[in-house]
mmCIF file of C-alpha atoms in Angstrom:
data_model
loop_
_atom_site.group_PDB
_atom_site.id
_atom_site.type_symbol
_atom_site.label_atom_id
_atom_site.label_comp_id
_atom_site.label_asym_id
_atom_site.label_seq_id
_atom_site.Cartn_x
_atom_site.Cartn_y
_atom_site.Cartn_z
ATOM 1 C CA UNK A 357 -5.389 47.170 47.094
ATOM 2 C CA UNK A 358 -6.898 44.648 44.725
ATOM 3 C CA UNK A 359 -4.870 44.051 41.557
ATOM 4 C CA UNK A 360 -6.502 45.498 38.450
ATOM 5 C CA UNK A 361 -7.129 43.347 35.416
ATOM 6 C CA UNK A 362 -6.404 44.667 31.970
ATOM 7 C CA UNK A 363 -9.326 43.285 29.940
ATOM 8 C CA UNK A 364 -7.442 43.580 26.640
ATOM 9 C CA UNK A 365 -4.500 41.591 28.013
ATOM 10 C CA UNK A 366 -6.858 38.994 29.464
ATOM 11 C CA UNK A 367 -8.591 38.503 26.122
ATOM 12 C CA UNK A 368 -5.214 38.206 24.421
ATOM 13 C CA UNK A 369 -4.099 35.494 26.851
ATOM 14 C CA UNK A 370 -7.366 33.596 26.405
ATOM 15 C CA UNK A 371 -7.003 33.841 22.625
ATOM 16 C CA UNK A 372 -3.462 32.500 22.720
ATOM 17 C CA UNK A 373 -4.499 29.593 24.954
ATOM 18 C CA UNK A 374 -7.401 28.777 22.628
ATOM 19 C CA UNK A 375 -5.117 28.751 19.596
ATOM 20 C CA UNK A 376 -2.604 26.516 21.395
ATOM 21 C CA UNK A 377 -5.359 24.124 22.462
ATOM 22 C CA UNK A 378 -6.815 24.005 18.943
ATOM 23 C CA UNK A 379 -3.365 23.441 17.421
ATOM 24 C CA UNK A 380 -2.643 20.627 19.868
ATOM 25 C CA UNK A 381 -5.937 18.966 18.943
ATOM 26 C CA UNK A 382 -5.104 19.312 15.252
ATOM 27 C CA UNK A 383 -1.667 17.755 15.815
ATOM 28 C CA UNK A 384 -3.260 14.821 17.638
ATOM 29 C CA UNK A 385 -5.849 14.151 14.943
ATOM 30 C CA UNK A 386 -5.215 10.851 13.195
ATOM 31 C CA UNK A 387 -6.722 10.045 9.843
ATOM 32 C CA UNK A 388 -7.002 6.601 8.240
ATOM 33 C CA UNK A 389 -5.600 5.823 4.803
ATOM 34 C CA UNK A 390 -8.307 4.843 2.334
ATOM 35 C CA UNK A 391 -6.464 1.679 1.348
ATOM 36 C CA UNK A 392 -7.352 0.210 4.765
ATOM 37 C CA UNK A 393 -11.083 0.894 4.488
ATOM 38 C CA UNK A 394 -12.832 -2.494 4.643
ATOM 39 C CA UNK A 395 -16.561 -3.127 4.317
ATOM 40 C CA UNK A 396 -18.650 -4.484 7.157
ATOM 41 C CA UNK A 397 -20.157 -7.978 6.831
ATOM 42 C CA UNK A 398 -17.441 -8.960 4.341
ATOM 43 C CA UNK A 399 -14.671 -11.531 4.720
ATOM 44 C CA UNK A 400 -11.010 -10.505 4.774
ATOM 45 C CA UNK A 401 -7.679 -12.223 5.365
ATOM 46 C CA UNK A 402 -4.882 -11.582 7.829
ATOM 47 C CA UNK A 403 -1.653 -10.380 6.193
ATOM 48 C CA UNK A 404 0.690 -9.790 9.149
ATOM 49 C CA UNK A 405 1.653 -12.971 11.010
ATOM 50 C CA UNK A 406 0.776 -13.129 14.710
ATOM 51 C CA UNK A 407 -1.760 -10.301 14.436
ATOM 52 C CA UNK A 408 -2.991 -9.473 17.946
ATOM 53 C CA UNK A 409 -6.690 -9.721 18.749
ATOM 54 C CA UNK A 410 -7.679 -7.337 21.559
ATOM 55 C CA UNK A 411 -10.600 -7.059 23.933
ATOM 56 C CA UNK A 412 -11.158 -3.388 23.034
ATOM 57 C CA UNK A 413 -10.100 -1.258 20.012
ATOM 58 C CA UNK A 414 -6.850 0.195 21.370
ATOM 59 C CA UNK A 415 -3.233 -0.889 21.851
ATOM 60 C CA UNK A 416 -3.501 -0.808 25.658
ATOM 61 C CA UNK A 417 -6.335 -3.316 25.720
ATOM 62 C CA UNK A 418 -5.867 -6.929 26.752
ATOM 63 C CA UNK A 419 -4.633 -9.315 24.049
ATOM 64 C CA UNK A 420 -7.074 -12.222 23.813
ATOM 65 C CA UNK A 421 -5.637 -14.145 20.859
ATOM 66 C CA UNK A 422 -3.332 -13.948 17.832
ATOM 67 C CA UNK A 423 -4.038 -14.790 14.195
ATOM 68 C CA UNK A 424 -1.622 -16.027 11.553
ATOM 69 C CA UNK A 425 -1.235 -15.046 7.913
ATOM 70 C CA UNK A 426 -4.091 -16.246 5.656
ATOM 71 C CA UNK A 427 -6.574 -16.623 8.535
ATOM 72 C CA UNK A 428 -9.992 -15.663 7.204
ATOM 73 C CA UNK A 429 -12.019 -13.260 9.338
ATOM 74 C CA UNK A 430 -15.385 -11.507 9.083
ATOM 75 C CA UNK A 431 -15.587 -7.718 9.479
ATOM 76 C CA UNK A 432 -18.414 -7.008 11.925
ATOM 77 C CA UNK A 433 -17.942 -3.286 12.519
ATOM 78 C CA UNK A 434 -15.599 -0.493 11.525
ATOM 79 C CA UNK A 435 -14.683 1.449 14.669
ATOM 80 C CA UNK A 436 -14.109 5.206 14.798
ATOM 81 C CA UNK A 437 -10.777 4.718 16.594
ATOM 82 C CA UNK A 438 -7.741 5.116 14.325
ATOM 83 C CA UNK A 439 -4.153 4.072 14.969
ATOM 84 C CA UNK A 440 -1.214 5.376 12.923
ATOM 85 C CA UNK A 441 2.030 3.420 12.863
ATOM 86 C CA UNK A 442 4.669 5.200 10.799
ATOM 87 C CA UNK A 443 3.033 6.163 7.490
ATOM 88 C CA UNK A 444 0.161 3.691 7.873
ATOM 89 C CA UNK A 445 -3.103 4.884 9.396
ATOM 90 C CA UNK A 446 -6.033 2.491 9.826
ATOM 91 C CA UNK A 447 -9.244 2.060 11.781
ATOM 92 C CA UNK A 448 -9.785 -0.660 14.319
ATOM 93 C CA UNK A 449 -12.260 -3.375 13.316
ATOM 94 C CA UNK A 450 -14.484 -5.649 15.331
ATOM 95 C CA UNK A 451 -14.184 -9.113 13.804
ATOM 96 C CA UNK A 452 -15.300 -12.703 14.189
ATOM 97 C CA UNK A 453 -13.193 -15.705 13.232
ATOM 98 C CA UNK A 454 -13.140 -19.467 13.567
ATOM 99 C CA UNK A 455 -10.417 -21.670 15.009
ATOM 100 C CA UNK A 456 -11.352 -25.317 14.971
ATOM 101 C CA UNK A 457 -14.943 -25.547 16.163
ATOM 102 C CA UNK A 458 -14.832 -22.308 18.173
ATOM 103 C CA UNK A 459 -16.030 -18.943 16.828
ATOM 104 C CA UNK A 460 -14.583 -15.903 18.614
ATOM 105 C CA UNK A 461 -14.821 -12.124 18.423
ATOM 106 C CA UNK A 462 -12.408 -9.296 19.121
ATOM 107 C CA UNK A 463 -10.724 -6.201 17.700
ATOM 108 C CA UNK A 464 -7.788 -5.938 15.311
ATOM 109 C CA UNK A 465 -5.970 -3.037 13.650
ATOM 110 C CA UNK A 466 -6.858 -2.685 9.956
ATOM 111 C CA UNK A 467 -3.228 -2.239 8.912
ATOM 112 C CA UNK A 468 -2.684 -5.946 9.601
ATOM 113 C CA UNK A 469 -5.264 -7.025 7.016
ATOM 114 C CA UNK A 470 -4.604 -7.885 3.382
ATOM 115 C CA UNK A 471 -5.343 -5.019 1.008
ATOM 116 C CA UNK A 472 -6.303 -7.679 -1.535
ATOM 117 C CA UNK A 473 -6.211 -11.446 -1.872
ATOM 118 C CA UNK A 474 -6.801 -13.965 -4.637
ATOM 119 C CA UNK A 475 -6.954 -17.759 -4.971
ATOM 120 C CA UNK A 476 -5.673 -19.529 -8.076
ATOM 121 C CA UNK A 477 -4.526 -23.063 -8.871
ATOM 122 C CA UNK A 478 -4.713 -24.093 -5.211
ATOM 123 C CA UNK A 479 -2.645 -21.162 -3.901
ATOM 124 C CA UNK A 480 -3.677 -18.096 -1.896
ATOM 125 C CA UNK A 481 -1.986 -14.842 -2.936
ATOM 126 C CA UNK A 482 -2.058 -11.975 -0.410
ATOM 127 C CA UNK A 483 -1.142 -8.318 -0.891
ATOM 128 C CA UNK A 484 -0.612 -6.015 2.093
ATOM 129 C CA UNK A 485 1.551 -3.351 3.724
ATOM 130 C CA UNK A 486 4.055 -4.601 6.246
ATOM 131 C CA UNK A 487 5.857 -1.596 7.779
ATOM 132 C CA UNK A 488 7.297 1.920 7.438
ATOM 133 C CA UNK A 489 11.053 2.455 7.285
ATOM 134 C CA UNK A 490 13.416 5.446 7.248
ATOM 135 C CA UNK A 491 15.286 5.618 3.964
ATOM 136 C CA UNK A 492 17.959 8.037 2.773
ATOM 137 C CA UNK A 493 16.483 10.551 0.371
ATOM 138 C CA UNK A 494 18.127 11.184 -3.012
ATOM 139 C CA UNK A 495 16.512 14.634 -3.227
ATOM 140 C CA UNK A 496 16.970 15.866 0.333
ATOM 141 C CA UNK A 497 19.874 15.767 2.737
ATOM 142 C CA UNK A 498 18.337 13.396 5.224
ATOM 143 C CA UNK A 499 15.836 10.562 5.458
ATOM 144 C CA UNK A 500 12.187 10.166 4.553
ATOM 145 C CA UNK A 501 9.463 7.746 5.506
ATOM 146 C CA UNK A 502 8.819 4.901 3.071
ATOM 147 C CA UNK A 503 6.088 2.273 3.232
ATOM 148 C CA UNK A 504 6.982 -1.303 2.395
ATOM 149 C CA UNK A 505 4.399 -3.601 0.820
ATOM 150 C CA UNK A 506 4.538 -7.304 0.170
ATOM 151 C CA UNK A 507 2.972 -10.190 -1.699
ATOM 152 C CA UNK A 508 2.795 -13.622 -0.096
ATOM 153 C CA UNK A 509 1.858 -16.954 -1.652
ATOM 154 C CA UNK A 510 0.308 -19.473 0.737
ATOM 155 C CA UNK A 511 -0.627 -23.123 0.433
ATOM 156 C CA UNK A 512 -3.115 -23.515 3.254
ATOM 157 C CA UNK A 513 -1.299 -22.284 6.361
ATOM 158 C CA UNK A 514 2.158 -22.748 4.815
ATOM 159 C CA UNK A 515 4.074 -19.769 3.449
ATOM 160 C CA UNK A 516 5.526 -20.747 0.061
ATOM 161 C CA UNK A 517 7.282 -17.486 -0.860
ATOM 162 C CA UNK A 518 7.105 -13.705 -0.339
ATOM 163 C CA UNK A 519 8.513 -10.523 -1.911
ATOM 164 C CA UNK A 520 8.604 -6.908 -0.670
ATOM 165 C CA UNK A 521 8.733 -3.554 -2.445
ATOM 166 C CA UNK A 522 8.275 0.210 -1.903
ATOM 167 C CA UNK A 523 4.857 1.885 -2.048
ATOM 168 C CA UNK A 524 5.486 5.549 -1.197
ATOM 169 C CA UNK A 525 4.132 7.499 1.778
ATOM 170 C CA UNK A 526 0.748 7.968 3.489
ATOM 171 C CA UNK A 527 -0.717 10.402 0.944
ATOM 172 C CA UNK A 528 -0.177 7.735 -1.730
ATOM 173 C CA UNK A 529 -2.358 5.157 0.052
ATOM 174 C CA UNK A 530 -5.842 6.288 -0.960
ATOM 175 C CA UNK A 531 -6.710 2.994 -2.608
ATOM 176 C CA UNK A 532 -5.188 -0.192 -3.953
ATOM 177 C CA UNK A 533 -5.972 -3.104 -6.242
ATOM 178 C CA UNK A 534 -4.652 -6.643 -6.577
ATOM 179 C CA UNK A 535 -5.224 -8.763 -9.676
ATOM 180 C CA UNK A 536 -4.015 -11.957 -11.312
ATOM 181 C CA UNK A 537 -3.129 -11.931 -15.002
ATOM 182 C CA UNK A 538 -1.925 -14.604 -17.408
ATOM 183 C CA UNK A 539 1.709 -15.620 -17.774
ATOM 184 C CA UNK A 540 1.989 -13.126 -20.684
ATOM 185 C CA UNK A 541 3.712 -15.876 -22.722
ATOM 186 C CA UNK A 542 6.871 -15.609 -20.637
ATOM 187 C CA UNK A 543 8.678 -18.956 -20.448
ATOM 188 C CA UNK A 544 7.821 -21.048 -17.340
ATOM 189 C CA UNK A 545 5.626 -18.269 -15.862
ATOM 190 C CA UNK A 546 2.405 -19.682 -14.458
ATOM 191 C CA UNK A 547 0.773 -16.398 -13.386
ATOM 192 C CA UNK A 548 1.470 -12.674 -13.243
ATOM 193 C CA UNK A 549 0.351 -10.761 -10.139
ATOM 194 C CA UNK A 550 -0.240 -7.013 -10.237
ATOM 195 C CA UNK A 551 -0.478 -4.847 -7.102
ATOM 196 C CA UNK A 552 -1.281 -1.137 -7.386
ATOM 197 C CA UNK A 553 -1.466 1.669 -4.826
ATOM 198 C CA UNK A 554 -2.350 5.269 -5.553
ATOM 199 C CA UNK A 555 -3.319 8.635 -4.132
ATOM 200 C CA UNK A 556 -6.322 10.677 -5.244
ATOM 201 C CA UNK A 557 -4.834 14.151 -5.707
ATOM 202 C CA UNK A 558 -3.029 15.521 -8.766
ATOM 203 C CA UNK A 559 0.728 15.191 -8.489
ATOM 204 C CA UNK A 560 0.494 12.121 -6.216
ATOM 205 C CA UNK A 561 2.172 9.061 -7.721
ATOM 206 C CA UNK A 562 0.672 5.635 -8.266
ATOM 207 C CA UNK A 563 2.806 2.501 -8.140
ATOM 208 C CA UNK A 564 2.303 -0.680 -10.182
ATOM 209 C CA UNK A 565 4.177 -3.750 -9.020
ATOM 210 C CA UNK A 566 4.234 -6.828 -11.256
ATOM 211 C CA UNK A 567 5.323 -10.130 -9.724
ATOM 212 C CA UNK A 568 5.836 -13.323 -11.723
ATOM 213 C CA UNK A 569 4.921 -16.696 -10.191
ATOM 214 C CA UNK A 570 6.911 -19.680 -11.406
ATOM 215 C CA UNK A 571 7.801 -23.026 -9.808
ATOM 216 C CA UNK A 572 6.449 -21.832 -6.420
ATOM 217 C CA UNK A 573 8.688 -18.751 -6.544
ATOM 218 C CA UNK A 574 7.827 -15.055 -6.765
ATOM 219 C CA UNK A 575 9.932 -12.758 -8.962
ATOM 220 C CA UNK A 576 9.340 -9.002 -8.587
ATOM 221 C CA UNK A 577 9.817 -6.943 -11.745
ATOM 222 C CA UNK A 578 11.038 -3.304 -11.747
ATOM 223 C CA UNK A 579 8.362 -1.070 -10.253
ATOM 224 C CA UNK A 580 6.305 1.225 -12.482
ATOM 225 C CA UNK A 581 5.518 4.804 -11.408
ATOM 226 C CA UNK A 582 2.849 7.018 -12.935
ATOM 227 C CA UNK A 583 2.198 10.629 -11.935
ATOM 228 C CA UNK A 584 0.649 13.700 -13.523
ATOM 229 C CA UNK A 585 -1.095 17.020 -12.979
ATOM 230 C CA UNK A 586 -4.079 17.536 -15.307
ATOM 231 C CA UNK A 587 -2.788 18.750 -18.701
ATOM 232 C CA UNK A 588 0.375 20.338 -17.279
ATOM 233 C CA UNK A 589 2.651 17.290 -17.176
ATOM 234 C CA UNK A 590 2.707 13.528 -16.790
ATOM 235 C CA UNK A 591 5.206 10.706 -16.350
ATOM 236 C CA UNK A 592 4.000 7.292 -17.522
ATOM 237 C CA UNK A 593 5.660 3.874 -17.276
ATOM 238 C CA UNK A 594 4.428 0.540 -18.614
ATOM 239 C CA UNK A 595 5.549 -2.941 -19.646
ATOM 240 C CA UNK A 596 5.097 -4.486 -23.078
ATOM 241 C CA UNK A 597 4.956 -8.268 -22.625
ATOM 242 C CA UNK A 598 5.403 -10.911 -25.378
ATOM 243 C CA UNK A 599 1.626 -11.256 -25.812
ATOM 244 C CA UNK A 600 1.125 -7.478 -26.176
ATOM 245 C CA UNK A 601 1.216 -5.594 -29.465
ATOM 246 C CA UNK A 602 4.869 -4.823 -30.177
ATOM 247 C CA UNK A 603 6.066 -7.470 -27.722
ATOM 248 C CA UNK A 604 9.033 -9.753 -28.387
ATOM 249 C CA UNK A 605 9.594 -13.403 -27.297
ATOM 250 C CA UNK A 606 11.300 -14.136 -23.972
ATOM 251 C CA UNK A 607 11.513 -10.468 -22.948
ATOM 252 C CA UNK A 608 9.532 -7.537 -21.620
ATOM 253 C CA UNK A 609 9.996 -3.910 -22.649
ATOM 254 C CA UNK A 610 9.975 -1.084 -20.080
ATOM 255 C CA UNK A 611 8.522 2.007 -21.783
ATOM 256 C CA UNK A 612 8.609 5.556 -20.390
ATOM 257 C CA UNK A 613 6.742 8.575 -21.723
ATOM 258 C CA UNK A 614 6.875 12.123 -20.337
ATOM 259 C CA UNK A 615 4.972 15.260 -21.313
ATOM 260 C CA UNK A 616 5.314 18.840 -20.108
ATOM 261 C CA UNK A 617 3.689 22.039 -21.373
ATOM 262 C CA UNK A 618 5.919 25.066 -21.871
ATOM 263 C CA UNK A 619 5.090 28.749 -21.301
ATOM 264 C CA UNK A 620 3.421 28.909 -24.719
ATOM 265 C CA UNK A 621 1.171 25.924 -23.928
ATOM 266 C CA UNK A 622 3.056 23.631 -26.279
ATOM 267 C CA UNK A 623 3.476 19.957 -25.429
ATOM 268 C CA UNK A 624 7.000 18.606 -25.144
ATOM 269 C CA UNK A 625 7.151 14.816 -25.086
ATOM 270 C CA UNK A 626 9.998 12.454 -24.351
ATOM 271 C CA UNK A 627 9.954 8.697 -24.919
ATOM 272 C CA UNK A 628 12.462 6.040 -23.951
ATOM 273 C CA UNK A 629 12.550 2.285 -23.443
ATOM 274 C CA UNK A 630 14.767 -0.547 -22.291
ATOM 275 C CA UNK A 631 14.441 -4.275 -22.785
ATOM 276 C CA UNK A 632 14.786 -6.996 -20.147
ATOM 277 C CA UNK A 633 15.552 -10.540 -21.263
ATOM 278 C CA UNK A 634 13.761 -13.399 -19.481
ATOM 279 C CA UNK A 635 15.457 -16.817 -19.351
ATOM 280 C CA UNK A 636 12.655 -18.748 -17.670
ATOM 281 C CA UNK A 637 13.739 -18.054 -14.090
ATOM 282 C CA UNK A 638 15.194 -14.517 -13.935
ATOM 283 C CA UNK A 639 15.611 -11.359 -15.997
ATOM 284 C CA UNK A 640 18.483 -9.074 -16.945
ATOM 285 C CA UNK A 641 18.835 -5.821 -18.828
ATOM 286 C CA UNK A 642 19.646 -6.362 -22.493
#
């Protein structure tokens, strides 16, 4: 006798297999972080030292060369292929670059590029993300992923100094900026660098990192965090430097403001501040 097939059972099995296949595809989908979206036909700079150049846009492809920090490259094409390492997801890019008299082409991972770079007073300042680490969580009993960013100061091909700091997780890497400000009238400070990363959704924090540049040294200030959800609540942090309204000489003020609406739609605000004294080379809490 031929075995009979229960059509209802068969359809159920097919449905389960389809769901499993779809779920597996969803799990394998990799999305790039917006902070690593670079324009074609624009120059960029290498952030991660010894960045591998590959023959094709994947990690299994042959390595044809390596590029050092501050190497300038030209973005030729943004590839569809995306690689995620830890909490950093970036496209592969086809690039061209020059070493000596030779111009070469290849593919590099976008996570190795500088998010922003500036040149001032003969120095190159680079801002990028270096790695993801596991860090013990204060809120949860375990660890959580944390991205580490850095700022490097270069004089030609020579690394002068570098500092590293936290930048949150993948959802907080929608975009970033990197600017150079004045010395803010802080003693012996030549320049103030400001790196910012942020997410796009409500409730996703943005991080502002100020770094002072003095006597070829970088000094990272306490990190500022800003987060909010429409008119429901917000947490805001900022610095008041000596050249700002309300500033005081040889110090910077860390100001915090919080707002939350209660059940009757009334705003409840809290404000606090602390002062850091600057002695020309380092700072300490007053």
